mmCIF file with all atom_site columns, N, CA and C in Angstrom:
data_model
loop_
_atom_site.group_PDB
_atom_site.id
_atom_site.type_symbol
_atom_site.label_atom_id
_atom_site.label_alt_id
_atom_site.label_comp_id
_atom_site.label_asym_id
_atom_site.label_entity_id
_atom_site.label_seq_id
_atom_site.pdbx_PDB_ins_code
_atom_site.Cartn_x
_atom_site.Cartn_y
_atom_site.Cartn_z
_atom_site.occupancy
_atom_site.B_iso_or_equiv
_atom_site.pdbx_formal_charge
_atom_site.auth_seq_id
_atom_site.auth_comp_id
_atom_site.auth_asym_id
_atom_site.auth_atom_id
_atom_site.pdbx_PDB_model_num
ATOM 1   N N  . MET H 1 1  ? 151.054 109.298 -67.413 1.00 0.00 ? 1  MET H N  1
ATOM 2   C CA . MET H 1 1  ? 149.800 108.934 -66.796 1.00 0.00 ? 1  MET H CA 1
ATOM 3   C C  . MET H 1 1  ? 149.900 109.175 -65.288 1.00 0.00 ? 1  MET H C  1
ATOM 4   N N  . LYS H 1 2  ? 148.904 109.862 -64.758 1.00 0.00 ? 2  LYS H N  1
ATOM 5   C CA . LYS H 1 2  ? 148.845 110.083 -63.311 1.00 0.00 ? 2  LYS H CA 1
ATOM 6   C C  . LYS H 1 2  ? 148.130 108.906 -62.657 1.00 0.00 ? 2  LYS H C  1
ATOM 7   N N  . ASN H 1 3  ? 148.445 108.690 -61.386 1.00 0.00 ? 3  ASN H N  1
ATOM 8   C CA . ASN H 1 3  ? 147.761 107.621 -60.677 1.00 0.00 ? 3  ASN H CA 1
ATOM 9   C C  . ASN H 1 3  ? 147.743 107.899 -59.180 1.00 0.00 ? 3  ASN H C  1
ATOM 10  N N  . ARG H 1 4  ? 146.858 107.183 -58.488 1.00 0.00 ? 4  ARG H N  1
ATOM 11  C CA . ARG H 1 4  ? 146.695 107.321 -57.040 1.00 0.00 ? 4  ARG H CA 1
ATOM 12  C C  . ARG H 1 4  ? 147.241 106.104 -56.304 1.00 0.00 ? 4  ARG H C  1
ATOM 13  N N  . LEU H 1 5  ? 148.062 105.314 -56.971 1.00 0.00 ? 5  LEU H N  1
ATOM 14  C CA . LEU H 1 5  ? 148.523 104.061 -56.396 1.00 0.00 ? 5  LEU H CA 1
ATOM 15  C C  . LEU H 1 5  ? 149.249 104.257 -55.062 1.00 0.00 ? 5  LEU H C  1
ATOM 16  N N  . LYS H 1 6  ? 150.126 105.243 -55.002 1.00 0.00 ? 6  LYS H N  1
ATOM 17  C CA . LYS H 1 6  ? 150.891 105.468 -53.774 1.00 0.00 ? 6  LYS H CA 1
ATOM 18  C C  . LYS H 1 6  ? 149.963 105.848 -52.615 1.00 0.00 ? 6  LYS H C  1
ATOM 19  N N  . VAL H 1 7  ? 148.989 106.695 -52.879 1.00 0.00 ? 7  VAL H N  1
ATOM 20  C CA . VAL H 1 7  ? 148.040 107.119 -51.847 1.00 0.00 ? 7  VAL H CA 1
ATOM 21  C C  . VAL H 1 7  ? 147.204 105.935 -51.384 1.00 0.00 ? 7  VAL H C  1
ATOM 22  N N  . LEU H 1 8  ? 146.704 105.158 -52.338 1.00 0.00 ? 8  LEU H N  1
ATOM 23  C CA . LEU H 1 8  ? 145.882 104.001 -51.988 1.00 0.00 ? 8  LEU H CA 1
ATOM 24  C C  . LEU H 1 8  ? 146.686 102.985 -51.180 1.00 0.00 ? 8  LEU H C  1
ATOM 25  N N  . ARG H 1 9  ? 147.927 102.794 -51.573 1.00 0.00 ? 9  ARG H N  1
ATOM 26  C CA . ARG H 1 9  ? 148.812 101.864 -50.849 1.00 0.00 ? 9  ARG H CA 1
ATOM 27  C C  . ARG H 1 9  ? 149.052 102.374 -49.427 1.00 0.00 ? 9  ARG H C  1
ATOM 28  N N  . ALA H 1 10 ? 149.337 103.667 -49.290 1.00 0.00 ? 10 ALA H N  1
ATOM 29  C CA . ALA H 1 10 ? 149.622 104.251 -47.984 1.00 0.00 ? 10 ALA H CA 1
ATOM 30  C C  . ALA H 1 10 ? 148.401 104.185 -47.068 1.00 0.00 ? 10 ALA H C  1
ATOM 31  N N  . GLU H 1 11 ? 147.206 104.374 -47.638 1.00 0.00 ? 11 GLU H N  1
ATOM 32  C CA . GLU H 1 11 ? 145.985 104.298 -46.831 1.00 0.00 ? 11 GLU H CA 1
ATOM 33  C C  . GLU H 1 11 ? 145.824 102.922 -46.182 1.00 0.00 ? 11 GLU H C  1
ATOM 34  N N  . ARG H 1 12 ? 146.374 101.918 -46.828 1.00 0.00 ? 12 ARG H N  1
ATOM 35  C CA . ARG H 1 12 ? 146.280 100.549 -46.302 1.00 0.00 ? 12 ARG H CA 1
ATOM 36  C C  . ARG H 1 12 ? 147.534 100.134 -45.531 1.00 0.00 ? 12 ARG H C  1
ATOM 37  N N  . ASP H 1 13 ? 148.492 101.065 -45.439 1.00 0.00 ? 13 ASP H N  1
ATOM 38  C CA . ASP H 1 13 ? 149.742 100.804 -44.736 1.00 0.00 ? 13 ASP H CA 1
ATOM 39  C C  . ASP H 1 13 ? 150.487 99.609  -45.343 1.00 0.00 ? 13 ASP H C  1
ATOM 40  N N  . TRP H 1 14 ? 150.473 99.531  -46.685 1.00 0.00 ? 14 TRP H N  1
ATOM 41  C CA . TRP H 1 14 ? 151.182 98.477  -47.409 1.00 0.00 ? 14 TRP H CA 1
ATOM 42  C C  . TRP H 1 14 ? 152.521 98.996  -47.896 1.00 0.00 ? 14 TRP H C  1
ATOM 43  N N  . THR H 1 15 ? 153.508 98.139  -47.911 1.00 0.00 ? 15 THR H N  1
ATOM 44  C CA . THR H 1 15 ? 154.787 98.477  -48.539 1.00 0.00 ? 15 THR H CA 1
ATOM 45  C C  . THR H 1 15 ? 154.652 98.274  -50.044 1.00 0.00 ? 15 THR H C  1
ATOM 46  N N  . GLN H 1 16 ? 155.605 98.795  -50.784 1.00 0.00 ? 16 GLN H N  1
ATOM 47  C CA . GLN H 1 16 ? 155.620 98.548  -52.230 1.00 0.00 ? 16 GLN H CA 1
ATOM 48  C C  . GLN H 1 16 ? 155.730 97.051  -52.498 1.00 0.00 ? 16 GLN H C  1
ATOM 49  N N  . ALA H 1 17 ? 156.494 96.351  -51.682 1.00 0.00 ? 17 ALA H N  1
ATOM 50  C CA . ALA H 1 17 ? 156.656 94.908  -51.861 1.00 0.00 ? 17 ALA H CA 1
ATOM 51  C C  . ALA H 1 17 ? 155.335 94.170  -51.656 1.00 0.00 ? 17 ALA H C  1
ATOM 52  N N  . GLN H 1 18 ? 154.562 94.588  -50.653 1.00 0.00 ? 18 GLN H N  1
ATOM 53  C CA . GLN H 1 18 ? 153.270 93.951  -50.408 1.00 0.00 ? 18 GLN H CA 1
ATOM 54  C C  . GLN H 1 18 ? 152.294 94.192  -51.555 1.00 0.00 ? 18 GLN H C  1
ATOM 55  N N  . LEU H 1 19 ? 152.273 95.424  -52.054 1.00 0.00 ? 19 LEU H N  1
ATOM 56  C CA . LEU H 1 19 ? 151.414 95.731  -53.193 1.00 0.00 ? 19 LEU H CA 1
ATOM 57  C C  . LEU H 1 19 ? 151.868 94.960  -54.422 1.00 0.00 ? 19 LEU H C  1
ATOM 58  N N  . ALA H 1 20 ? 153.164 94.899  -54.634 1.00 0.00 ? 20 ALA H N  1
ATOM 59  C CA . ALA H 1 20 ? 153.699 94.169  -55.784 1.00 0.00 ? 20 ALA H CA 1
ATOM 60  C C  . ALA H 1 20 ? 153.279 92.707  -55.745 1.00 0.00 ? 20 ALA H C  1
ATOM 61  N N  . GLU H 1 21 ? 153.353 92.109  -54.580 1.00 0.00 ? 21 GLU H N  1
ATOM 62  C CA . GLU H 1 21 ? 152.955 90.708  -54.447 1.00 0.00 ? 21 GLU H CA 1
ATOM 63  C C  . GLU H 1 21 ? 151.472 90.535  -54.770 1.00 0.00 ? 21 GLU H C  1
ATOM 64  N N  . ALA H 1 22 ? 150.644 91.439  -54.271 1.00 0.00 ? 22 ALA H N  1
ATOM 65  C CA . ALA H 1 22 ? 149.207 91.360  -54.529 1.00 0.00 ? 22 ALA H CA 1
ATOM 66  C C  . ALA H 1 22 ? 148.884 91.543  -56.009 1.00 0.00 ? 22 ALA H C  1
ATOM 67  N N  . LEU H 1 23 ? 149.691 92.359  -56.695 1.00 0.00 ? 23 LEU H N  1
ATOM 68  C CA . LEU H 1 23 ? 149.464 92.616  -58.124 1.00 0.00 ? 23 LEU H CA 1
ATOM 69  C C  . LEU H 1 23 ? 150.237 91.668  -59.031 1.00 0.00 ? 23 LEU H C  1
ATOM 70  N N  . GLN H 1 24 ? 151.050 90.803  -58.441 1.00 0.00 ? 24 GLN H N  1
ATOM 71  C CA . GLN H 1 24 ? 151.853 89.835  -59.182 1.00 0.00 ? 24 GLN H CA 1
ATOM 72  C C  . GLN H 1 24 ? 152.867 90.516  -60.118 1.00 0.00 ? 24 GLN H C  1
ATOM 73  N N  . VAL H 1 25 ? 153.522 91.558  -59.581 1.00 0.00 ? 25 VAL H N  1
ATOM 74  C CA . VAL H 1 25 ? 154.592 92.258  -60.307 1.00 0.00 ? 25 VAL H CA 1
ATOM 75  C C  . VAL H 1 25 ? 155.755 92.476  -59.340 1.00 0.00 ? 25 VAL H C  1
ATOM 76  N N  . SER H 1 26 ? 156.838 93.032  -59.829 1.00 0.00 ? 26 SER H N  1
ATOM 77  C CA . SER H 1 26 ? 157.990 93.317  -58.972 1.00 0.00 ? 26 SER H CA 1
ATOM 78  C C  . SER H 1 26 ? 157.778 94.617  -58.201 1.00 0.00 ? 26 SER H C  1
ATOM 79  N N  . ARG H 1 27 ? 158.517 94.765  -57.113 1.00 0.00 ? 27 ARG H N  1
ATOM 80  C CA . ARG H 1 27 ? 158.473 96.023  -56.357 1.00 0.00 ? 27 ARG H CA 1
ATOM 81  C C  . ARG H 1 27 ? 158.936 97.169  -57.232 1.00 0.00 ? 27 ARG H C  1
ATOM 82  N N  . GLN H 1 28 ? 159.909 96.898  -58.104 1.00 0.00 ? 28 GLN H N  1
ATOM 83  C CA . GLN H 1 28 ? 160.415 97.940  -59.001 1.00 0.00 ? 28 GLN H CA 1
ATOM 84  C C  . GLN H 1 28 ? 159.319 98.431  -59.947 1.00 0.00 ? 28 GLN H C  1
ATOM 85  N N  . THR H 1 29 ? 158.449 97.522  -60.369 1.00 0.00 ? 29 THR H N  1
ATOM 86  C CA . THR H 1 29 ? 157.335 97.921  -61.238 1.00 0.00 ? 29 THR H CA 1
ATOM 87  C C  . THR H 1 29 ? 156.382 98.842  -60.485 1.00 0.00 ? 29 THR H C  1
ATOM 88  N N  . VAL H 1 30 ? 156.056 98.495  -59.258 1.00 0.00 ? 30 VAL H N  1
ATOM 89  C CA . VAL H 1 30 ? 155.187 99.348  -58.445 1.00 0.00 ? 30 VAL H CA 1
ATOM 90  C C  . VAL H 1 30 ? 155.826 100.723 -58.271 1.00 0.00 ? 30 VAL H C  1
ATOM 91  N N  . ASN H 1 31 ? 157.099 100.751 -57.959 1.00 0.00 ? 31 ASN H N  1
ATOM 92  C CA . ASN H 1 31 ? 157.811 102.014 -57.788 1.00 0.00 ? 31 ASN H CA 1
ATOM 93  C C  . ASN H 1 31 ? 157.749 102.859 -59.058 1.00 0.00 ? 31 ASN H C  1
ATOM 94  N N  . ALA H 1 32 ? 157.991 102.250 -60.202 1.00 0.00 ? 32 ALA H N  1
ATOM 95  C CA . ALA H 1 32 ? 157.992 102.978 -61.475 1.00 0.00 ? 32 ALA H CA 1
ATOM 96  C C  . ALA H 1 32 ? 156.595 103.512 -61.805 1.00 0.00 ? 32 ALA H C  1
ATOM 97  N N  . ILE H 1 33 ? 155.565 102.741 -61.519 1.00 0.00 ? 33 ILE H N  1
ATOM 98  C CA . ILE H 1 33 ? 154.195 103.203 -61.768 1.00 0.00 ? 33 ILE H CA 1
ATOM 99  C C  . ILE H 1 33 ? 153.866 104.372 -60.850 1.00 0.00 ? 33 ILE H C  1
ATOM 100 N N  . GLU H 1 34 ? 154.192 104.245 -59.566 1.00 0.00 ? 34 GLU H N  1
ATOM 101 C CA . GLU H 1 34 ? 153.906 105.325 -58.613 1.00 0.00 ? 34 GLU H CA 1
ATOM 102 C C  . GLU H 1 34 ? 154.603 106.614 -59.006 1.00 0.00 ? 34 GLU H C  1
ATOM 103 N N  . LYS H 1 35 ? 155.792 106.528 -59.550 1.00 0.00 ? 35 LYS H N  1
ATOM 104 C CA . LYS H 1 35 ? 156.552 107.723 -59.940 1.00 0.00 ? 35 LYS H CA 1
ATOM 105 C C  . LYS H 1 35 ? 156.187 108.234 -61.328 1.00 0.00 ? 35 LYS H C  1
ATOM 106 N N  . GLY H 1 36 ? 155.267 107.536 -62.010 1.00 0.00 ? 36 GLY H N  1
ATOM 107 C CA . GLY H 1 36 ? 154.859 107.967 -63.343 1.00 0.00 ? 36 GLY H CA 1
ATOM 108 C C  . GLY H 1 36 ? 155.865 107.660 -64.424 1.00 0.00 ? 36 GLY H C  1
ATOM 109 N N  . LYS H 1 37 ? 156.795 106.765 -64.148 1.00 0.00 ? 37 LYS H N  1
ATOM 110 C CA . LYS H 1 37 ? 157.818 106.414 -65.132 1.00 0.00 ? 37 LYS H CA 1
ATOM 111 C C  . LYS H 1 37 ? 157.411 105.225 -65.991 1.00 0.00 ? 37 LYS H C  1
ATOM 112 N N  . PHE H 1 38 ? 156.326 104.565 -65.605 1.00 0.00 ? 38 PHE H N  1
ATOM 113 C CA . PHE H 1 38 ? 155.876 103.368 -66.313 1.00 0.00 ? 38 PHE H CA 1
ATOM 114 C C  . PHE H 1 38 ? 154.359 103.339 -66.274 1.00 0.00 ? 38 PHE H C  1
ATOM 115 N N  . ASP H 1 39 ? 153.741 103.133 -67.435 1.00 0.00 ? 39 ASP H N  1
ATOM 116 C CA . ASP H 1 39 ? 152.289 102.991 -67.500 1.00 0.00 ? 39 ASP H CA 1
ATOM 117 C C  . ASP H 1 39 ? 151.940 101.509 -67.416 1.00 0.00 ? 39 ASP H C  1
ATOM 118 N N  . PRO H 1 40 ? 151.009 101.157 -66.559 1.00 0.00 ? 40 PRO H N  1
ATOM 119 C CA . PRO H 1 40 ? 150.666 99.740  -66.403 1.00 0.00 ? 40 PRO H CA 1
ATOM 120 C C  . PRO H 1 40 ? 149.971 99.197  -67.640 1.00 0.00 ? 40 PRO H C  1
ATOM 121 N N  . SER H 1 41 ? 150.111 97.913  -67.854 1.00 0.00 ? 41 SER H N  1
ATOM 122 C CA . SER H 1 41 ? 149.353 97.251  -68.908 1.00 0.00 ? 41 SER H CA 1
ATOM 123 C C  . SER H 1 41 ? 147.885 97.260  -68.510 1.00 0.00 ? 41 SER H C  1
ATOM 124 N N  . LEU H 1 42 ? 147.021 97.008  -69.462 1.00 0.00 ? 42 LEU H N  1
ATOM 125 C CA . LEU H 1 42 ? 145.600 96.961  -69.156 1.00 0.00 ? 42 LEU H CA 1
ATOM 126 C C  . LEU H 1 42 ? 145.273 95.847  -68.153 1.00 0.00 ? 42 LEU H C  1
ATOM 127 N N  . PRO H 1 43 ? 145.825 94.631  -68.316 1.00 0.00 ? 43 PRO H N  1
ATOM 128 C CA . PRO H 1 43 ? 145.556 93.606  -67.295 1.00 0.00 ? 43 PRO H CA 1
ATOM 129 C C  . PRO H 1 43 ? 146.027 94.020  -65.896 1.00 0.00 ? 43 PRO H C  1
ATOM 130 N N  . LEU H 1 44 ? 147.157 94.691  -65.810 1.00 0.00 ? 44 LEU H N  1
ATOM 131 C CA . LEU H 1 44 ? 147.646 95.145  -64.508 1.00 0.00 ? 44 LEU H CA 1
ATOM 132 C C  . LEU H 1 44 ? 146.737 96.234  -63.934 1.00 0.00 ? 44 LEU H C  1
ATOM 133 N N  . ALA H 1 45 ? 146.271 97.129  -64.781 1.00 0.00 ? 45 ALA H N  1
ATOM 134 C CA . ALA H 1 45 ? 145.351 98.172  -64.320 1.00 0.00 ? 45 ALA H CA 1
ATOM 135 C C  . ALA H 1 45 ? 144.060 97.545  -63.789 1.00 0.00 ? 45 ALA H C  1
ATOM 136 N N  . PHE H 1 46 ? 143.557 96.501  -64.473 1.00 0.00 ? 46 PHE H N  1
ATOM 137 C CA . PHE H 1 46 ? 142.366 95.805  -63.987 1.00 0.00 ? 46 PHE H CA 1
ATOM 138 C C  . PHE H 1 46 ? 142.622 95.116  -62.651 1.00 0.00 ? 46 PHE H C  1
ATOM 139 N N  . ARG H 1 47 ? 143.807 94.502  -62.479 1.00 0.00 ? 47 ARG H N  1
ATOM 140 C CA . ARG H 1 47 ? 144.134 93.864  -61.200 1.00 0.00 ? 47 ARG H CA 1
ATOM 141 C C  . ARG H 1 47 ? 144.154 94.885  -60.081 1.00 0.00 ? 47 ARG H C  1
ATOM 142 N N  . ALA H 1 48 ? 144.744 96.055  -60.343 1.00 0.00 ? 48 ALA H N  1
ATOM 143 C CA . ALA H 1 48 ? 144.788 97.112  -59.330 1.00 0.00 ? 48 ALA H CA 1
ATOM 144 C C  . ALA H 1 48 ? 143.373 97.579  -58.987 1.00 0.00 ? 48 ALA H C  1
ATOM 145 N N  . ALA H 1 49 ? 142.554 97.756  -59.999 1.00 0.00 ? 49 ALA H N  1
ATOM 146 C CA . ALA H 1 49 ? 141.180 98.205  -59.759 1.00 0.00 ? 49 ALA H CA 1
ATOM 147 C C  . ALA H 1 49 ? 140.418 97.193  -58.904 1.00 0.00 ? 49 ALA H C  1
ATOM 148 N N  . ARG H 1 50 ? 140.568 95.911  -59.215 1.00 0.00 ? 50 ARG H N  1
ATOM 149 C CA . ARG H 1 50 ? 139.893 94.878  -58.413 1.00 0.00 ? 50 ARG H CA 1
ATOM 150 C C  . ARG H 1 50 ? 140.437 94.858  -56.985 1.00 0.00 ? 50 ARG H C  1
ATOM 151 N N  . LEU H 1 51 ? 141.742 94.986  -56.850 1.00 0.00 ? 51 LEU H N  1
ATOM 152 C CA . LEU H 1 51 ? 142.370 94.944  -55.529 1.00 0.00 ? 51 LEU H CA 1
ATOM 153 C C  . LEU H 1 51 ? 141.832 96.058  -54.626 1.00 0.00 ? 51 LEU H C  1
ATOM 154 N N  . PHE H 1 52 ? 141.686 97.255  -55.177 1.00 0.00 ? 52 PHE H N  1
ATOM 155 C CA . PHE H 1 52 ? 141.238 98.399  -54.390 1.00 0.00 ? 52 PHE H CA 1
ATOM 156 C C  . PHE H 1 52 ? 139.728 98.625  -54.471 1.00 0.00 ? 52 PHE H C  1
ATOM 157 N N  . SER H 1 53 ? 139.012 97.761  -55.188 1.00 0.00 ? 53 SER H N  1
ATOM 158 C CA . SER H 1 53 ? 137.557 97.889  -55.363 1.00 0.00 ? 53 SER H CA 1
ATOM 159 C C  . SER H 1 53 ? 137.178 99.255  -55.927 1.00 0.00 ? 53 SER H C  1
ATOM 160 N N  . LEU H 1 54 ? 137.935 99.686  -56.926 1.00 0.00 ? 54 LEU H N  1
ATOM 161 C CA . LEU H 1 54 ? 137.694 100.954 -57.607 1.00 0.00 ? 54 LEU H CA 1
ATOM 162 C C  . LEU H 1 54 ? 137.677 100.702 -59.109 1.00 0.00 ? 54 LEU H C  1
ATOM 163 N N  . SER H 1 55 ? 137.218 101.690 -59.867 1.00 0.00 ? 55 SER H N  1
ATOM 164 C CA . SER H 1 55 ? 137.323 101.590 -61.319 1.00 0.00 ? 55 SER H CA 1
ATOM 165 C C  . SER H 1 55 ? 138.746 101.985 -61.723 1.00 0.00 ? 55 SER H C  1
ATOM 166 N N  . ILE H 1 56 ? 139.134 101.570 -62.900 1.00 0.00 ? 56 ILE H N  1
ATOM 167 C CA . ILE H 1 56 ? 140.457 101.946 -63.401 1.00 0.00 ? 56 ILE H CA 1
ATOM 168 C C  . ILE H 1 56 ? 140.596 103.467 -63.417 1.00 0.00 ? 56 ILE H C  1
ATOM 169 N N  . GLU H 1 57 ? 139.520 104.161 -63.819 1.00 0.00 ? 57 GLU H N  1
ATOM 170 C CA . GLU H 1 57 ? 139.559 105.619 -63.914 1.00 0.00 ? 57 GLU H CA 1
ATOM 171 C C  . GLU H 1 57 ? 139.701 106.297 -62.554 1.00 0.00 ? 57 GLU H C  1
ATOM 172 N N  . GLN H 1 58 ? 139.335 105.600 -61.487 1.00 0.00 ? 58 GLN H N  1
ATOM 173 C CA . GLN H 1 58 ? 139.496 106.167 -60.144 1.00 0.00 ? 58 GLN H CA 1
ATOM 174 C C  . GLN H 1 58 ? 140.939 106.042 -59.656 1.00 0.00 ? 58 GLN H C  1
ATOM 175 N N  . ILE H 1 59 ? 141.738 105.222 -60.330 1.00 0.00 ? 59 ILE H N  1
ATOM 176 C CA . ILE H 1 59 ? 143.141 105.034 -59.951 1.00 0.00 ? 59 ILE H CA 1
ATOM 177 C C  . ILE H 1 59 ? 144.075 105.721 -60.940 1.00 0.00 ? 59 ILE H C  1
ATOM 178 N N  . PHE H 1 60 ? 143.786 105.572 -62.224 1.00 0.00 ? 60 PHE H N  1
ATOM 179 C CA . PHE H 1 60 ? 144.675 106.084 -63.280 1.00 0.00 ? 60 PHE H CA 1
ATOM 180 C C  . PHE H 1 60 ? 143.956 107.126 -64.116 1.00 0.00 ? 60 PHE H C  1
ATOM 181 N N  . SER H 1 61 ? 144.697 108.174 -64.501 1.00 0.00 ? 61 SER H N  1
ATOM 182 C CA . SER H 1 61 ? 144.123 109.186 -65.391 1.00 0.00 ? 61 SER H CA 1
ATOM 183 C C  . SER H 1 61 ? 145.200 109.695 -66.336 1.00 0.00 ? 61 SER H C  1
ATOM 184 N N  . ASP H 1 62 ? 144.752 110.109 -67.497 1.00 0.00 ? 62 ASP H N  1
ATOM 185 C CA . ASP H 1 62 ? 145.661 110.666 -68.481 1.00 0.00 ? 62 ASP H CA 1
ATOM 186 C C  . ASP H 1 62 ? 146.190 111.994 -67.946 1.00 0.00 ? 62 ASP H C  1
ATOM 187 N N  . ASP H 1 63 ? 147.420 112.335 -68.288 1.00 0.00 ? 63 ASP H N  1
ATOM 188 C CA . ASP H 1 63 ? 148.047 113.545 -67.761 1.00 0.00 ? 63 ASP H CA 1
ATOM 189 C C  . ASP H 1 63 ? 147.297 114.826 -68.098 1.00 0.00 ? 63 ASP H C  1
ATOM 190 N N  . ASP H 1 64 ? 146.825 114.932 -69.327 1.00 0.00 ? 64 ASP H N  1
ATOM 191 C CA . ASP H 1 64 ? 146.341 116.241 -69.762 1.00 0.00 ? 64 ASP H CA 1
ATOM 192 C C  . ASP H 1 64 ? 144.940 116.220 -70.353 1.00 0.00 ? 64 ASP H C  1
ATOM 193 N N  . THR H 1 65 ? 144.150 115.212 -70.059 1.00 0.00 ? 65 THR H N  1
ATOM 194 C CA . THR H 1 65 ? 142.801 115.208 -70.588 1.00 0.00 ? 65 THR H CA 1
ATOM 195 C C  . THR H 1 65 ? 141.777 115.072 -69.475 1.00 0.00 ? 65 THR H C  1
ATOM 196 N N  . ALA H 1 66 ? 140.650 115.689 -69.673 1.00 0.00 ? 66 ALA H N  1
ATOM 197 C CA . ALA H 1 66 ? 139.547 115.572 -68.719 1.00 0.00 ? 66 ALA H CA 1
ATOM 198 C C  . ALA H 1 66 ? 138.796 114.282 -68.998 1.00 0.00 ? 66 ALA H C  1
ATOM 199 N N  . PRO H 1 67 ? 137.983 113.837 -68.072 1.00 0.00 ? 67 PRO H N  1
ATOM 200 C CA . PRO H 1 67 ? 137.163 112.644 -68.323 1.00 0.00 ? 67 PRO H CA 1
ATOM 201 C C  . PRO H 1 67 ? 136.328 112.837 -69.582 1.00 0.00 ? 67 PRO H C  1
ATOM 202 N N  . LEU H 1 68 ? 136.120 111.768 -70.312 1.00 0.00 ? 68 LEU H N  1
ATOM 203 C CA . LEU H 1 68 ? 135.479 111.859 -71.610 1.00 0.00 ? 68 LEU H CA 1
ATOM 204 C C  . LEU H 1 68 ? 133.957 111.919 -71.555 1.00 0.00 ? 68 LEU H C  1
ATOM 205 N N  . ASN H 1 69 ? 133.348 111.600 -70.429 1.00 0.00 ? 69 ASN H N  1
ATOM 206 C CA . ASN H 1 69 ? 131.897 111.425 -70.396 1.00 0.00 ? 69 ASN H CA 1
ATOM 207 C C  . ASN H 1 69 ? 131.089 112.617 -70.862 1.00 0.00 ? 69 ASN H C  1
ATOM 208 N N  . ASP H 1 70 ? 131.358 113.828 -70.449 1.00 0.00 ? 70 ASP H N  1
ATOM 209 C CA . ASP H 1 70 ? 130.533 114.967 -70.834 1.00 0.00 ? 70 ASP H CA 1
ATOM 210 C C  . ASP H 1 70 ? 131.095 115.777 -71.999 1.00 0.00 ? 70 ASP H C  1
ATOM 211 N N  . HIS H 1 71 ? 132.354 115.584 -72.314 1.00 0.00 ? 71 HIS H N  1
ATOM 212 C CA . HIS H 1 71 ? 132.994 116.439 -73.300 1.00 0.00 ? 71 HIS H CA 1
ATOM 213 C C  . HIS H 1 71 ? 133.027 115.848 -74.694 1.00 0.00 ? 71 HIS H C  1
ATOM 214 N N  . GLU H 1 72 ? 132.792 114.566 -74.818 1.00 0.00 ? 72 GLU H N  1
ATOM 215 C CA . GLU H 1 72 ? 132.842 113.911 -76.119 1.00 0.00 ? 72 GLU H CA 1
ATOM 216 C C  . GLU H 1 72 ? 131.437 113.673 -76.620 1.00 0.00 ? 72 GLU H C  1
ATOM 217 N N  . THR H 1 73 ? 131.038 114.415 -77.617 1.00 0.00 ? 73 THR H N  1
ATOM 218 C CA . THR H 1 73 ? 129.698 114.244 -78.190 1.00 0.00 ? 73 THR H CA 1
ATOM 219 C C  . THR H 1 73 ? 129.811 114.089 -79.692 1.00 0.00 ? 73 THR H C  1
ATOM 220 N N  . GLY H 1 74 ? 130.289 112.934 -80.145 1.00 0.00 ? 74 GLY H N  1
ATOM 221 C CA . GLY H 1 74 ? 130.506 112.578 -81.530 1.00 0.00 ? 74 GLY H CA 1
ATOM 222 C C  . GLY H 1 74 ? 129.868 113.428 -82.492 1.00 0.00 ? 74 GLY H C  1
#
């Protein structure tokens, strides 16, 4: 899963530790998510979205799929 967490954090001049505290996770978890080694749980993704005032889809995206809105027509 790709994400913009590192960019969003850097825009606010936050350390991984500061972001981790705001998200109620460890710094190691933030590091693993930023590097794409760990996919966040849904509750964690919602916390990140609320923290940055963005939708989950604006922060996290699947590696190899396009957004579903126009391409999925049951």
